[in-house]
Amino acid sequence: MAVVDSPKRIALSLGSGGARGYAHIGVIEEIEKRGWEIIGIAGSSMGAVVGGLYAAGGMTAYADWAKELTRRDVLRLMDPTVRGAGLLRASKVMSVVREHINDARIDDLPMPFTAVAVDLLTQREVWFTSGPLIEAMRASFAIPSVFTPLETKGMVLADGGLLNPVPVVPLADLHADAIIAVNLSGATMGEPLQDEPVGGLRLPKFKLPAMPQMMEPALRALMPGQRRHEDDPVPAKGININTLEVVDRSLHLMQATIRRYRLAGYPPDVLVDVPHDACGTMDFHRAESMIELGRQRASEAFDAWENGAPVKI
């Protein structure tokens, strides 16, 4: 096969996947290391967050902050709500993100940027290509059942990964040398589900601080491996999986099918696969390892592509 000439102008599609989205940072760092220029970004969910941070010039500072997060820090950032269509509001997390983008507007970014969300009322994709960047990020990463959807302009907006896990189409009009897509739901790297959950909505393991009694069962459901409350039923022996892990795995199955169909119709030039079980969707204390994994997977994919290997969707 002919060796591909090294590209200079890259259109970048960043997929959904919660905390695995830290891998996007490593991919971007590898792109920059090779001297390639990113001229446009489209992202769903955490892909929209990282992509927006990069476009606004705040990704490096955000990555430095994320690498210092501990398990306890992650829990402190959780913003539980008694009312609403989700367990968490995400206002604390978004306040941190806002500090790194300085109230940027998509219209003023130095490159085209699209954040993909889904309107649950019309059941259609919504592309944010203008307006406040923070609003586009918040709408795009509202994981169903976990983060409350964003209600705005007569829409109820949720995670863009529901209909477009790896958004390539918004990049079609860019005059790029190559489209690079990053899929956060790649083939597993570990063993099937055993005593400890693989992938899923894992969160840090330590005793919950005091909080309203009615919220404890909900947050314990997000945190498999927590110390069991004395009033909780003793779990049956066998596979250890909770309700929200069922939701997460169901969404993963659905999104994997949608992703294959959508990328078959609009294939990227390079596909970087990050394993679905590399970390839990809510394991936001694992930034350093996920950034390094993203860098490693990107390097392997880029080398294979430059040597003429075909893209596998």
Coordinates of C-alpha atoms in Angstrom, one line a residue:
M1 CA 0.0 0.0 0.0
A2 CA 1.1 3.5 -0.7
V3 CA 2.3 5.5 2.3
V4 CA 0.0 8.5 3.1
D5 CA 1.6 12.0 3.0
S6 CA 1.7 13.6 6.4
P7 CA -1.3 15.9 6.7
K8 CA -1.1 19.5 7.9
R9 CA -4.8 20.5 8.4
I10 CA -7.0 18.2 10.6
A11 CA -10.7 18.2 11.2
L12 CA -11.3 16.5 14.6
S13 CA -14.4 14.5 15.7
L14 CA -14.5 13.8 19.5
G15 CA -16.9 11.1 20.7
S16 CA -19.0 10.6 23.8
G17 CA -17.9 8.5 26.8
G18 CA -17.8 10.4 30.1
A19 CA -14.5 10.2 31.9
R20 CA -12.9 8.3 29.0
G21 CA -13.1 11.7 27.3
Y22 CA -9.9 12.6 29.0
A23 CA -8.3 10.5 26.3
H24 CA -9.3 13.3 23.8
I25 CA -6.7 15.4 25.5
G26 CA -4.0 12.9 24.8
V27 CA -5.1 12.6 21.2
I28 CA -4.9 16.4 20.7
E29 CA -1.5 16.5 22.3
E30 CA -0.2 13.8 19.9
I31 CA -1.7 15.7 16.9
E32 CA 0.2 18.8 18.1
K33 CA 3.4 16.8 18.7
R34 CA 3.4 15.8 15.0
G35 CA 3.0 19.4 13.9
W36 CA -0.5 19.0 12.5
E37 CA -3.0 21.9 12.7
I38 CA -6.5 21.4 14.0
I39 CA -8.8 23.6 11.9
G40 CA -12.2 22.5 13.2
I41 CA -13.8 20.3 15.9
A42 CA -17.1 18.6 16.4
G43 CA -17.9 16.8 19.6
S44 CA -20.6 14.9 21.5
S45 CA -20.8 14.8 25.3
M46 CA -17.3 14.9 26.9
G47 CA -16.0 15.3 23.3
A48 CA -17.8 18.6 23.2
V49 CA -16.3 19.7 26.5
V50 CA -12.7 18.8 25.7
G51 CA -13.1 20.2 22.1
G52 CA -14.6 23.4 23.4
L53 CA -11.8 23.8 26.0
Y54 CA -9.2 23.3 23.3
A55 CA -10.8 25.7 20.9
A56 CA -11.1 28.3 23.6
G57 CA -7.5 27.9 24.7
G58 CA -8.2 26.4 28.1
M59 CA -7.5 22.7 27.6
T60 CA -4.0 22.6 29.0
A61 CA -4.9 24.4 32.2
Y62 CA -8.0 22.2 32.6
A63 CA -5.9 19.1 32.1
D64 CA -3.5 20.2 34.8
W65 CA -6.5 20.7 37.2
A66 CA -8.1 17.4 36.3
K67 CA -4.8 15.5 36.9
E68 CA -4.9 16.6 40.5
L69 CA -8.4 15.4 41.2
T70 CA -8.7 12.7 43.9
R71 CA -11.6 10.4 44.5
R72 CA -12.9 12.6 47.2
D73 CA -12.6 15.7 45.0
V74 CA -14.8 14.1 42.4
L75 CA -17.5 13.4 45.0
R76 CA -17.4 17.0 46.2
L77 CA -18.0 18.1 42.7
M78 CA -21.2 16.0 42.5
D79 CA -24.3 18.2 42.7
P80 CA -27.2 16.0 43.7
T81 CA -30.7 17.1 43.1
V82 CA -33.9 15.9 44.7
R83 CA -36.1 17.2 41.9
G84 CA -35.3 17.0 38.2
A85 CA -34.8 14.4 35.5
G86 CA -31.4 13.2 36.7
L87 CA -29.4 12.6 39.8
L88 CA -26.9 15.4 39.4
R89 CA -27.2 19.1 38.2
A90 CA -23.5 19.4 37.2
S91 CA -23.4 23.1 38.1
K92 CA -20.2 22.7 40.2
V93 CA -18.4 21.0 37.3
M94 CA -19.6 23.6 34.8
S95 CA -18.4 26.4 37.0
V96 CA -14.9 24.9 36.9
V97 CA -15.1 24.6 33.1
R98 CA -16.3 28.2 32.8
E99 CA -13.1 29.4 34.6
H100 CA -11.1 27.9 31.7
I101 CA -13.0 29.3 28.8
N102 CA -13.7 32.9 30.1
D103 CA -17.3 33.0 29.0
A104 CA -16.3 32.3 25.4
R105 CA -18.8 32.3 22.6
I106 CA -18.6 29.8 19.8
D107 CA -18.9 32.6 17.2
D108 CA -15.6 34.0 18.5
L109 CA -13.5 30.9 18.6
P110 CA -10.5 30.7 16.3
M111 CA -11.9 27.7 14.5
P112 CA -15.3 26.2 13.6
F113 CA -16.8 24.3 16.5
T114 CA -19.9 22.2 16.8
A115 CA -21.3 20.6 19.9
V116 CA -23.9 18.0 19.3
A117 CA -26.9 17.5 21.6
V118 CA -30.3 15.8 21.3
D119 CA -33.7 17.4 21.9
L120 CA -35.7 14.8 23.7
L121 CA -39.0 16.4 22.7
T122 CA -38.5 16.4 18.9
Q123 CA -36.1 13.4 19.1
R124 CA -33.6 15.2 16.8
E125 CA -30.0 16.3 16.9
V126 CA -29.3 19.9 17.8
W127 CA -26.0 21.4 16.6
F128 CA -24.5 24.3 18.6
T129 CA -22.5 26.4 16.1
S130 CA -23.0 29.8 17.7
G131 CA -23.9 31.2 21.1
P132 CA -22.4 30.7 24.6
L133 CA -19.9 27.9 24.6
I134 CA -20.7 26.8 28.1
E135 CA -24.3 26.3 27.2
A136 CA -23.4 24.1 24.3
M137 CA -21.1 22.0 26.5
R138 CA -23.7 21.6 29.2
A139 CA -26.4 20.5 26.7
S140 CA -24.1 18.0 25.0
F141 CA -22.9 16.0 28.0
A142 CA -26.2 15.6 29.9
I143 CA -26.0 11.8 30.3
P144 CA -29.6 10.5 30.7
S145 CA -30.5 9.5 34.3
V146 CA -27.2 11.0 35.6
F147 CA -27.1 14.7 34.7
T148 CA -30.3 16.7 34.4
P149 CA -31.0 17.8 30.8
L150 CA -30.7 21.4 29.8
E151 CA -34.1 23.1 29.2
T152 CA -33.8 26.1 26.8
K153 CA -35.7 27.7 24.0
G154 CA -38.5 25.1 24.2
M155 CA -36.1 22.2 24.0
V156 CA -35.0 19.5 26.5
L157 CA -31.4 18.8 25.6
A158 CA -29.5 15.7 26.5
D159 CA -26.3 13.9 25.6
G160 CA -25.4 14.2 21.9
G161 CA -24.1 10.6 22.0
L162 CA -27.7 9.3 22.0
L163 CA -27.9 9.9 18.3
N164 CA -24.4 10.8 17.2
P165 CA -21.7 9.2 19.4
V166 CA -18.8 10.3 17.0
P167 CA -20.0 13.3 15.0
V168 CA -18.2 13.4 11.6
V169 CA -20.9 15.1 9.4
P170 CA -20.5 18.6 10.9
L171 CA -16.9 18.6 9.6
A172 CA -17.8 17.8 6.0
D173 CA -17.5 21.4 4.8
L174 CA -14.1 22.0 6.2
H175 CA -11.1 22.0 3.8
A176 CA -9.1 19.6 5.8
D177 CA -6.3 17.2 4.7
A178 CA -7.8 14.5 7.0
I179 CA -10.7 13.9 9.3
I180 CA -9.6 12.2 12.6
A181 CA -12.4 10.6 14.7
V182 CA -12.0 9.4 18.3
N183 CA -14.3 6.7 19.5
L184 CA -14.5 6.2 23.3
S185 CA -16.4 2.9 23.0
G186 CA -13.8 0.7 21.4
A187 CA -13.3 -3.1 22.0
T188 CA -12.7 -4.0 25.7
M189 CA -9.3 -4.3 27.1
G190 CA -10.2 -6.4 30.2
E191 CA -12.0 -9.5 31.2
P192 CA -15.9 -9.8 31.3
L193 CA -17.8 -8.4 34.3
Q194 CA -16.7 -10.2 37.5
D195 CA -16.8 -9.2 41.1
E196 CA -15.7 -5.7 40.3
P197 CA -17.4 -3.7 37.5
V198 CA -15.6 -3.2 34.2
G199 CA -16.5 0.1 32.5
G200 CA -19.9 1.3 33.5
L201 CA -20.7 4.3 35.8
R202 CA -18.0 3.6 38.5
L203 CA -17.3 6.3 41.0
P204 CA -14.7 6.5 43.8
K205 CA -15.0 4.1 46.7
F206 CA -15.2 5.6 50.2
K207 CA -17.9 6.3 52.7
L208 CA -20.5 8.9 51.7
P209 CA -20.5 12.2 53.7
A210 CA -23.7 13.3 55.4
M211 CA -26.5 14.2 53.0
P212 CA -30.3 14.0 52.8
Q213 CA -31.3 10.5 53.6
M214 CA -33.4 10.2 50.4
M215 CA -30.3 10.9 48.2
E216 CA -28.1 8.2 49.8
P217 CA -29.5 5.2 47.9
A218 CA -29.3 7.0 44.6
L219 CA -25.6 8.0 45.0
R220 CA -24.7 4.6 46.3
A221 CA -26.1 3.2 43.1
L222 CA -23.6 5.3 41.2
M223 CA -20.8 4.1 43.4
P224 CA -20.5 0.2 43.3
G225 CA -18.1 -1.0 46.0
Q226 CA -19.3 1.6 48.6
R227 CA -19.7 0.3 52.1
R228 CA -23.2 -1.2 52.3
H229 CA -25.7 0.5 54.6
E230 CA -27.0 -1.7 57.4
D231 CA -30.5 -1.4 56.0
D232 CA -29.6 -2.4 52.5
P233 CA -30.5 -5.8 51.3
V234 CA -27.6 -8.3 51.0
P235 CA -26.8 -8.6 47.3
A236 CA -27.1 -11.9 45.6
K237 CA -23.9 -13.7 44.7
G238 CA -22.7 -13.5 41.2
I239 CA -22.3 -10.6 38.9
N240 CA -22.0 -7.2 40.7
I241 CA -24.0 -4.7 38.6
N242 CA -26.3 -1.9 39.7
T243 CA -29.2 -0.1 38.1
L244 CA -27.2 2.8 36.6
E245 CA -24.6 0.4 35.3
V246 CA -27.4 -1.3 33.4
V247 CA -28.3 2.1 32.0
D248 CA -24.7 2.8 31.0
R249 CA -24.2 -0.6 29.3
S250 CA -27.5 -0.3 27.5
L251 CA -26.6 3.2 26.2
H252 CA -23.2 1.8 25.2
L253 CA -24.8 -1.0 23.2
M254 CA -27.2 1.4 21.5
Q255 CA -24.5 3.9 20.7
A256 CA -22.1 1.3 19.4
T257 CA -24.7 0.2 16.8
I258 CA -25.5 3.8 15.8
R259 CA -21.8 4.7 15.6
R260 CA -21.1 1.8 13.1
Y261 CA -23.9 2.9 10.8
R262 CA -23.1 6.6 10.9
L263 CA -19.3 6.1 10.4
A264 CA -20.0 3.6 7.6
G265 CA -21.9 6.4 5.8
Y266 CA -19.3 9.1 6.6
P267 CA -16.0 7.4 7.3
P268 CA -13.1 9.4 8.8
D269 CA -9.6 9.1 7.4
V270 CA -8.3 7.9 10.8
L271 CA -10.2 6.3 13.7
V272 CA -8.7 6.3 17.2
D273 CA -10.4 3.6 19.3
V274 CA -10.3 4.0 23.1
P275 CA -11.5 0.8 25.0
H276 CA -15.0 1.0 26.6
D277 CA -13.7 -0.5 29.8
A278 CA -10.6 1.7 30.1
C279 CA -12.3 3.5 33.0
G280 CA -15.9 4.0 34.3
T281 CA -18.0 6.7 32.8
M282 CA -17.9 8.7 36.1
D283 CA -14.2 8.0 37.0
F284 CA -13.2 11.6 36.7
H285 CA -10.2 11.1 39.1
R286 CA -8.4 9.1 36.4
A287 CA -7.4 12.0 34.1
E288 CA -3.6 11.3 33.9
S289 CA -3.9 7.6 32.9
M290 CA -6.7 8.3 30.4
I291 CA -4.7 11.2 28.8
E292 CA -1.7 8.9 28.4
L293 CA -3.9 6.1 27.0
G294 CA -5.4 8.6 24.4
R295 CA -1.9 9.7 23.4
Q296 CA -0.8 6.0 23.0
R297 CA -3.8 5.0 21.0
A298 CA -3.5 8.1 18.8
S299 CA 0.1 7.4 18.1
E300 CA -0.6 3.8 17.0
A301 CA -3.5 4.9 14.8
F302 CA -1.6 7.7 13.2
D303 CA 1.5 5.5 12.5
A304 CA -0.8 2.8 11.0
W305 CA -2.6 5.3 8.8
E306 CA 0.6 6.9 7.5
N307 CA 1.8 3.5 6.6
G308 CA -1.3 2.9 4.5
A309 CA -3.3 0.7 6.8
P310 CA -7.1 0.8 6.0
V311 CA -9.5 2.4 8.5
K312 CA -11.6 -0.2 10.4
I313 CA -15.0 1.1 11.4

